[in-house]
PDB file of C-alpha atoms and ligand atoms in Angstrom:
ATOM      1  CA  MET K 109     154.556 224.553 202.912  1.00  0.00           C
ATOM      2  CA  ALA K 110     156.622 221.810 201.333  1.00  0.00           C
ATOM      3  CA  TYR K 111     160.296 221.774 202.064  1.00  0.00           C
ATOM      4  CA  ASN K 112     161.791 221.724 198.581  1.00  0.00           C
ATOM      5  CA  LYS K 113     159.282 223.669 196.602  1.00  0.00           C
ATOM      6  CA  ILE K 114     156.490 226.096 197.126  1.00  0.00           C
ATOM      7  CA  GLU K 115     153.318 224.382 195.980  1.00  0.00           C
ATOM      8  CA  THR K 116     151.153 227.444 195.939  1.00  0.00           C
ATOM      9  CA  PHE K 117     152.356 231.001 195.776  1.00  0.00           C
ATOM     10  CA  ASP K 118     150.592 233.788 197.607  1.00  0.00           C
ATOM     11  CA  GLU K 119     148.701 235.488 194.763  1.00  0.00           C
ATOM     12  CA  LYS K 120     148.800 238.929 196.300  1.00  0.00           C
ATOM     13  CA  VAL K 121     152.565 238.771 196.839  1.00  0.00           C
ATOM     14  CA  THR K 122     153.131 237.346 193.367  1.00  0.00           C
ATOM     15  CA  SER K 123     151.090 240.001 191.562  1.00  0.00           C
ATOM     16  CA  GLY K 124     152.757 242.790 193.555  1.00  0.00           C
ATOM     17  CA  LEU K 125     156.183 241.454 192.652  1.00  0.00           C
ATOM     18  CA  VAL K 126     155.206 241.011 188.992  1.00  0.00           C
ATOM     19  CA  ASP K 127     154.272 244.706 188.732  1.00  0.00           C
ATOM     20  CA  HIS K 128     157.553 245.759 190.324  1.00  0.00           C
ATOM     21  CA  TYR K 129     159.751 243.472 188.233  1.00  0.00           C
ATOM     22  CA  LYS K 130     158.001 244.666 185.076  1.00  0.00           C
ATOM     23  CA  GLU K 131     158.911 248.210 186.050  1.00  0.00           C
ATOM     24  CA  CYS K 132     162.477 247.112 186.875  1.00  0.00           C
ATOM     25  CA  LEU K 133     162.869 245.716 183.358  1.00  0.00           C
ATOM     26  CA  GLU K 134     161.649 248.995 181.839  1.00  0.00           C
ATOM     27  CA  LEU K 135     163.934 251.059 184.092  1.00  0.00           C
ATOM     28  CA  LEU K 136     166.884 248.918 183.024  1.00  0.00           C
ATOM     29  CA  GLY K 137     166.147 249.778 179.391  1.00  0.00           C
ATOM     30  CA  GLU K 138     164.265 246.647 178.355  1.00  0.00           C
ATOM     31  CA  ASP K 139     160.978 246.268 176.549  1.00  0.00           C
ATOM     32  CA  SER K 140     158.958 244.202 179.020  1.00  0.00           C
ATOM     33  CA  GLU K 141     156.399 243.458 176.273  1.00  0.00           C
ATOM     34  CA  ARG K 142     158.812 241.653 173.983  1.00  0.00           C
ATOM     35  CA  GLU K 143     158.156 237.977 173.600  1.00  0.00           C
ATOM     36  CA  GLY K 144     161.099 236.592 175.568  1.00  0.00           C
ATOM     37  CA  LEU K 145     160.328 238.790 178.562  1.00  0.00           C
ATOM     38  CA  LEU K 146     156.552 238.470 178.721  1.00  0.00           C
ATOM     39  CA  LYS K 147     156.552 235.879 181.486  1.00  0.00           C
ATOM     40  CA  THR K 148     159.845 236.933 183.060  1.00  0.00           C
ATOM     41  CA  PRO K 149     158.381 239.116 185.849  1.00  0.00           C
ATOM     42  CA  GLU K 150     156.208 236.200 186.957  1.00  0.00           C
ATOM     43  CA  ARG K 151     159.154 233.794 186.833  1.00  0.00           C
ATOM     44  CA  ILE K 152     161.327 236.138 188.919  1.00  0.00           C
ATOM     45  CA  ALA K 153     158.468 236.662 191.379  1.00  0.00           C
ATOM     46  CA  LYS K 154     158.164 232.915 191.942  1.00  0.00           C
ATOM     47  CA  ALA K 155     161.917 232.327 192.011  1.00  0.00           C
ATOM     48  CA  MET K 156     162.369 235.046 194.636  1.00  0.00           C
ATOM     49  CA  GLN K 157     159.607 233.634 196.805  1.00  0.00           C
ATOM     50  CA  PHE K 158     161.256 230.228 196.575  1.00  0.00           C
ATOM     51  CA  LEU K 159     164.689 231.633 197.401  1.00  0.00           C
ATOM     52  CA  THR K 160     163.382 233.476 200.456  1.00  0.00           C
ATOM     53  CA  GLN K 161     161.006 230.790 201.766  1.00  0.00           C
ATOM     54  CA  GLY K 162     163.208 230.456 204.863  1.00  0.00           C
ATOM     55  CA  TYR K 163     161.346 233.417 206.378  1.00  0.00           C
ATOM     56  CA  GLN K 164     158.300 231.144 206.671  1.00  0.00           C
ATOM     57  CA  GLN K 165     160.230 228.272 208.272  1.00  0.00           C
ATOM     58  CA  ASP K 166     161.359 227.656 211.826  1.00  0.00           C
ATOM     59  CA  ALA K 167     164.673 225.827 212.314  1.00  0.00           C
ATOM     60  CA  ARG K 168     164.043 225.156 216.004  1.00  0.00           C
ATOM     61  CA  GLU K 169     160.692 223.567 215.205  1.00  0.00           C
ATOM     62  CA  ILE K 170     162.398 221.257 212.672  1.00  0.00           C
ATOM     63  CA  LEU K 171     165.041 220.202 215.207  1.00  0.00           C
ATOM     64  CA  ASN K 172     162.645 219.841 218.134  1.00  0.00           C
ATOM     65  CA  GLY K 173     160.332 217.729 215.965  1.00  0.00           C
ATOM     66  CA  ALA K 174     163.120 215.217 215.349  1.00  0.00           C
ATOM     67  CA  ARG K 175     164.917 215.141 218.675  1.00  0.00           C
ATOM     68  CA  PHE K 176     165.674 211.668 220.026  1.00  0.00           C
ATOM     69  CA  THR K 177     167.133 210.506 223.323  1.00  0.00           C
ATOM     70  CA  GLU K 178     170.424 208.740 222.694  1.00  0.00           C
ATOM     71  CA  ALA K 179     173.481 208.027 224.838  1.00  0.00           C
ATOM     72  CA  TYR K 180     175.901 208.591 221.923  1.00  0.00           C
ATOM     73  CA  SER K 181     178.389 211.243 222.953  1.00  0.00           C
ATOM     74  CA  GLU K 182     180.968 211.336 220.153  1.00  0.00           C
ATOM     75  CA  MET K 183     181.228 214.080 217.581  1.00  0.00           C
ATOM     76  CA  VAL K 184     178.524 213.934 214.881  1.00  0.00           C
ATOM     77  CA  ILE K 185     179.645 215.558 211.629  1.00  0.00           C
ATOM     78  CA  VAL K 186     177.623 216.425 208.549  1.00  0.00           C
ATOM     79  CA  LYS K 187     180.033 217.772 205.972  1.00  0.00           C
ATOM     80  CA  ASP K 188     179.767 219.148 202.434  1.00  0.00           C
ATOM     81  CA  ILE K 189     176.175 220.358 202.804  1.00  0.00           C
ATOM     82  CA  GLU K 190     175.387 222.218 199.572  1.00  0.00           C
ATOM     83  CA  LEU K 191     174.488 225.792 200.278  1.00  0.00           C
ATOM     84  CA  TYR K 192     172.787 228.417 198.121  1.00  0.00           C
ATOM     85  CA  SER K 193     171.946 231.813 199.538  1.00  0.00           C
ATOM     86  CA  MET K 194     171.677 235.462 198.497  1.00  0.00           C
ATOM     87  CA  CYS K 195     173.686 238.350 199.855  1.00  0.00           C
ATOM     88  CA  GLU K 196     171.555 241.057 201.391  1.00  0.00           C
ATOM     89  CA  HIS K 197     173.697 243.844 199.971  1.00  0.00           C
ATOM     90  CA  HIS K 198     173.269 243.066 196.274  1.00  0.00           C
ATOM     91  CA  MET K 199     170.650 240.290 196.214  1.00  0.00           C
ATOM     92  CA  LEU K 200     173.111 238.199 194.242  1.00  0.00           C
ATOM     93  CA  PRO K 201     173.772 234.545 195.039  1.00  0.00           C
ATOM     94  CA  PHE K 202     176.511 233.172 197.184  1.00  0.00           C
ATOM     95  CA  PHE K 203     177.026 229.436 197.218  1.00  0.00           C
ATOM     96  CA  GLY K 204     179.331 226.779 198.588  1.00  0.00           C
ATOM     97  CA  LYS K 205     179.405 224.239 201.361  1.00  0.00           C
ATOM     98  CA  ALA K 206     178.572 224.083 205.033  1.00  0.00           C
ATOM     99  CA  HIS K 207     180.179 221.678 207.495  1.00  0.00           C
ATOM    100  CA  VAL K 208     178.336 221.176 210.762  1.00  0.00           C
ATOM    101  CA  ALA K 209     179.221 219.156 213.848  1.00  0.00           C
ATOM    102  CA  TYR K 210     177.836 218.707 217.327  1.00  0.00           C
ATOM    103  CA  ILE K 211     178.668 216.636 220.372  1.00  0.00           C
ATOM    104  CA  PRO K 212     175.404 215.208 221.790  1.00  0.00           C
ATOM    105  CA  ASN K 213     174.446 215.575 225.404  1.00  0.00           C
ATOM    106  CA  GLY K 214     171.587 213.093 225.606  1.00  0.00           C
ATOM    107  CA  TYR K 215     169.833 214.142 222.392  1.00  0.00           C
ATOM    108  CA  ILE K 216     170.492 213.566 218.721  1.00  0.00           C
ATOM    109  CA  THR K 217     168.581 214.595 215.612  1.00  0.00           C
ATOM    110  CA  GLY K 218     168.174 213.179 212.099  1.00  0.00           C
ATOM    111  CA  LEU K 219     171.168 214.002 209.898  1.00  0.00           C
ATOM    112  CA  SER K 220     168.894 215.370 207.181  1.00  0.00           C
ATOM    113  CA  LYS K 221     167.511 217.837 209.722  1.00  0.00           C
ATOM    114  CA  ILE K 222     170.927 219.472 210.005  1.00  0.00           C
ATOM    115  CA  ALA K 223     170.896 220.052 206.232  1.00  0.00           C
ATOM    116  CA  ARG K 224     167.373 221.465 206.492  1.00  0.00           C
ATOM    117  CA  VAL K 225     168.468 223.933 209.145  1.00  0.00           C
ATOM    118  CA  VAL K 226     171.162 225.162 206.744  1.00  0.00           C
ATOM    119  CA  ASP K 227     168.493 225.682 204.052  1.00  0.00           C
ATOM    120  CA  VAL K 228     166.074 227.468 206.393  1.00  0.00           C
ATOM    121  CA  TYR K 229     168.646 230.178 207.051  1.00  0.00           C
ATOM    122  CA  ALA K 230     170.238 230.151 203.588  1.00  0.00           C
ATOM    123  CA  ARG K 231     166.879 230.832 201.922  1.00  0.00           C
ATOM    124  CA  ARG K 232     166.748 234.378 203.190  1.00  0.00           C
ATOM    125  CA  LEU K 233     168.725 237.518 202.420  1.00  0.00           C
ATOM    126  CA  GLN K 234     171.949 236.933 204.285  1.00  0.00           C
ATOM    127  CA  VAL K 235     175.492 237.779 205.122  1.00  0.00           C
ATOM    128  CA  GLN K 236     177.681 234.707 205.450  1.00  0.00           C
ATOM    129  CA  GLU K 237     178.762 235.586 208.983  1.00  0.00           C
ATOM    130  CA  ARG K 238     175.188 235.781 210.316  1.00  0.00           C
ATOM    131  CA  LEU K 239     174.165 232.622 208.473  1.00  0.00           C
ATOM    132  CA  THR K 240     177.004 230.762 210.218  1.00  0.00           C
ATOM    133  CA  HIS K 241     175.919 231.941 213.667  1.00  0.00           C
ATOM    134  CA  GLN K 242     172.196 231.335 213.098  1.00  0.00           C
ATOM    135  CA  ILE K 243     172.846 227.685 212.218  1.00  0.00           C
ATOM    136  CA  LEU K 244     174.987 227.290 215.338  1.00  0.00           C
ATOM    137  CA  ASP K 245     172.456 228.971 217.634  1.00  0.00           C
ATOM    138  CA  ALA K 246     169.502 226.910 216.399  1.00  0.00           C
ATOM    139  CA  ILE K 247     171.339 223.630 217.021  1.00  0.00           C
ATOM    140  CA  GLN K 248     172.766 224.781 220.347  1.00  0.00           C
ATOM    141  CA  GLU K 249     169.373 225.904 221.674  1.00  0.00           C
ATOM    142  CA  SER K 250     167.337 222.958 220.392  1.00  0.00           C
ATOM    143  CA  LEU K 251     169.594 219.984 221.104  1.00  0.00           C
ATOM    144  CA  MET K 252     171.565 221.511 224.000  1.00  0.00           C
ATOM    145  CA  PRO K 253     174.680 219.569 222.960  1.00  0.00           C
ATOM    146  CA  GLU K 254     178.152 219.767 224.511  1.00  0.00           C
ATOM    147  CA  GLY K 255     179.186 221.930 221.603  1.00  0.00           C
ATOM    148  CA  VAL K 256     178.461 222.943 217.994  1.00  0.00           C
ATOM    149  CA  ALA K 257     180.820 223.770 215.132  1.00  0.00           C
ATOM    150  CA  VAL K 258     179.836 225.406 211.838  1.00  0.00           C
ATOM    151  CA  VAL K 259     182.200 226.181 208.954  1.00  0.00           C
ATOM    152  CA  ILE K 260     180.948 227.716 205.712  1.00  0.00           C
ATOM    153  CA  GLU K 261     183.014 228.154 202.558  1.00  0.00           C
ATOM    154  CA  ALA K 262     181.326 230.171 199.827  1.00  0.00           C
ATOM    155  CA  GLN K 263     181.850 232.119 196.633  1.00  0.00           C
ATOM    156  CA  HIS K 264     179.961 235.375 196.259  1.00  0.00           C
ATOM    157  CA  LEU K 265     178.698 236.397 192.831  1.00  0.00           C
ATOM    158  CA  CYS K 266     178.650 240.034 193.924  1.00  0.00           C
ATOM    159  CA  MET K 267     182.437 239.761 194.175  1.00  0.00           C
ATOM    160  CA  MET K 268     182.884 237.611 191.078  1.00  0.00           C
ATOM    161  CA  MET K 269     180.607 239.407 188.604  1.00  0.00           C
ATOM    162  CA  ARG K 270     180.934 243.010 189.657  1.00  0.00           C
ATOM    163  CA  GLY K 271     183.221 245.339 191.601  1.00  0.00           C
ATOM    164  CA  VAL K 272     186.556 243.739 192.273  1.00  0.00           C
ATOM    165  CA  GLN K 273     185.839 240.715 189.999  1.00  0.00           C
ATOM    166  CA  LYS K 274     187.835 238.262 192.040  1.00  0.00           C
ATOM    167  CA  GLN K 275     186.892 235.011 190.326  1.00  0.00           C
ATOM    168  CA  ASN K 276     188.345 232.464 192.670  1.00  0.00           C
ATOM    169  CA  SER K 277     188.109 233.966 196.109  1.00  0.00           C
ATOM    170  CA  LEU K 278     186.529 231.725 198.701  1.00  0.00           C
ATOM    171  CA  THR K 279     185.148 233.227 201.880  1.00  0.00           C
ATOM    172  CA  THR K 280     185.376 231.030 204.961  1.00  0.00           C
ATOM    173  CA  THR K 281     183.435 231.727 208.138  1.00  0.00           C
ATOM    174  CA  SER K 282     183.248 229.645 211.288  1.00  0.00           C
ATOM    175  CA  ALA K 283     181.517 229.583 214.634  1.00  0.00           C
ATOM    176  CA  PHE K 284     182.153 227.324 217.606  1.00  0.00           C
ATOM    177  CA  SER K 285     180.442 226.751 220.934  1.00  0.00           C
ATOM    178  CA  GLY K 286     181.042 224.620 224.037  1.00  0.00           C
ATOM    179  CA  GLN K 287     183.675 221.909 223.653  1.00  0.00           C
ATOM    180  CA  PHE K 288     184.632 223.176 220.192  1.00  0.00           C
ATOM    181  CA  GLN K 289     186.124 226.225 221.842  1.00  0.00           C
ATOM    182  CA  ASP K 290     188.808 223.840 223.063  1.00  0.00           C
ATOM    183  CA  GLY K 291     191.725 223.750 220.628  1.00  0.00           C
ATOM    184  CA  THR K 292     192.085 219.961 220.519  1.00  0.00           C
ATOM    185  CA  THR K 293     188.413 219.255 219.782  1.00  0.00           C
ATOM    186  CA  ARG K 294     188.307 222.018 217.201  1.00  0.00           C
ATOM    187  CA  ALA K 295     191.461 220.673 215.532  1.00  0.00           C
ATOM    188  CA  GLU K 296     189.921 217.184 215.371  1.00  0.00           C
ATOM    189  CA  PHE K 297     186.819 218.625 213.675  1.00  0.00           C
ATOM    190  CA  MET K 298     188.863 220.661 211.190  1.00  0.00           C
ATOM    191  CA  LYS K 299     190.901 217.579 210.333  1.00  0.00           C
ATOM    192  CA  LEU K 300     187.766 215.479 209.811  1.00  0.00           C
ATOM    193  CA  ILE K 301     186.322 218.015 207.361  1.00  0.00           C
ATOM    194  CA  GLY K 302     189.656 218.129 205.561  1.00  0.00           C
ATOM    195  CA  LYS K 303     190.758 221.628 206.581  1.00  0.00           C
TER     196      LYS K 303
HETATM  197 ZN1   ZN I 293     176.948 241.278 197.991  1.00  0.00          ZN
END
């Protein structure tokens, strides 16, 4: 499966989803046969498969496939990684930025691989807290660095569009391992990502 797009959709999954989304439209009071909606169930079916393709991907495999021996032992930071995910409670999007750092212990990985790991876990039904920890765990277990730091800042459409309708609230989650549990190292990281 390609990283950025699904080339071929599983026909059985797609047709099952199409039937269900057609029924959803009817239950919501729409006429699923009207012109503008005719292809909508199929579009949703494909969009949903795209947005949940992370279930078919393995973050550890991505990291282990691009693990290089390197003596560099300073903090490596990838900041402002665009993030799009869906909350598992409402299946509505949440989106924002992830900032990831690690301190190598003999191994480094390609910087783009860190961004891919974020996508692998973001393209599933998620809660922001679990997403944060899954990214940390995958990097910690694959690269065995001296420490990993993950900070995610995101806006949740389920909060913005419904319920409390808080338009500007930003949810921040963080997870730290190893040397980042030390206050000084953590403070250095937070400063470098502008927090
Ligand atoms: Zn939600």
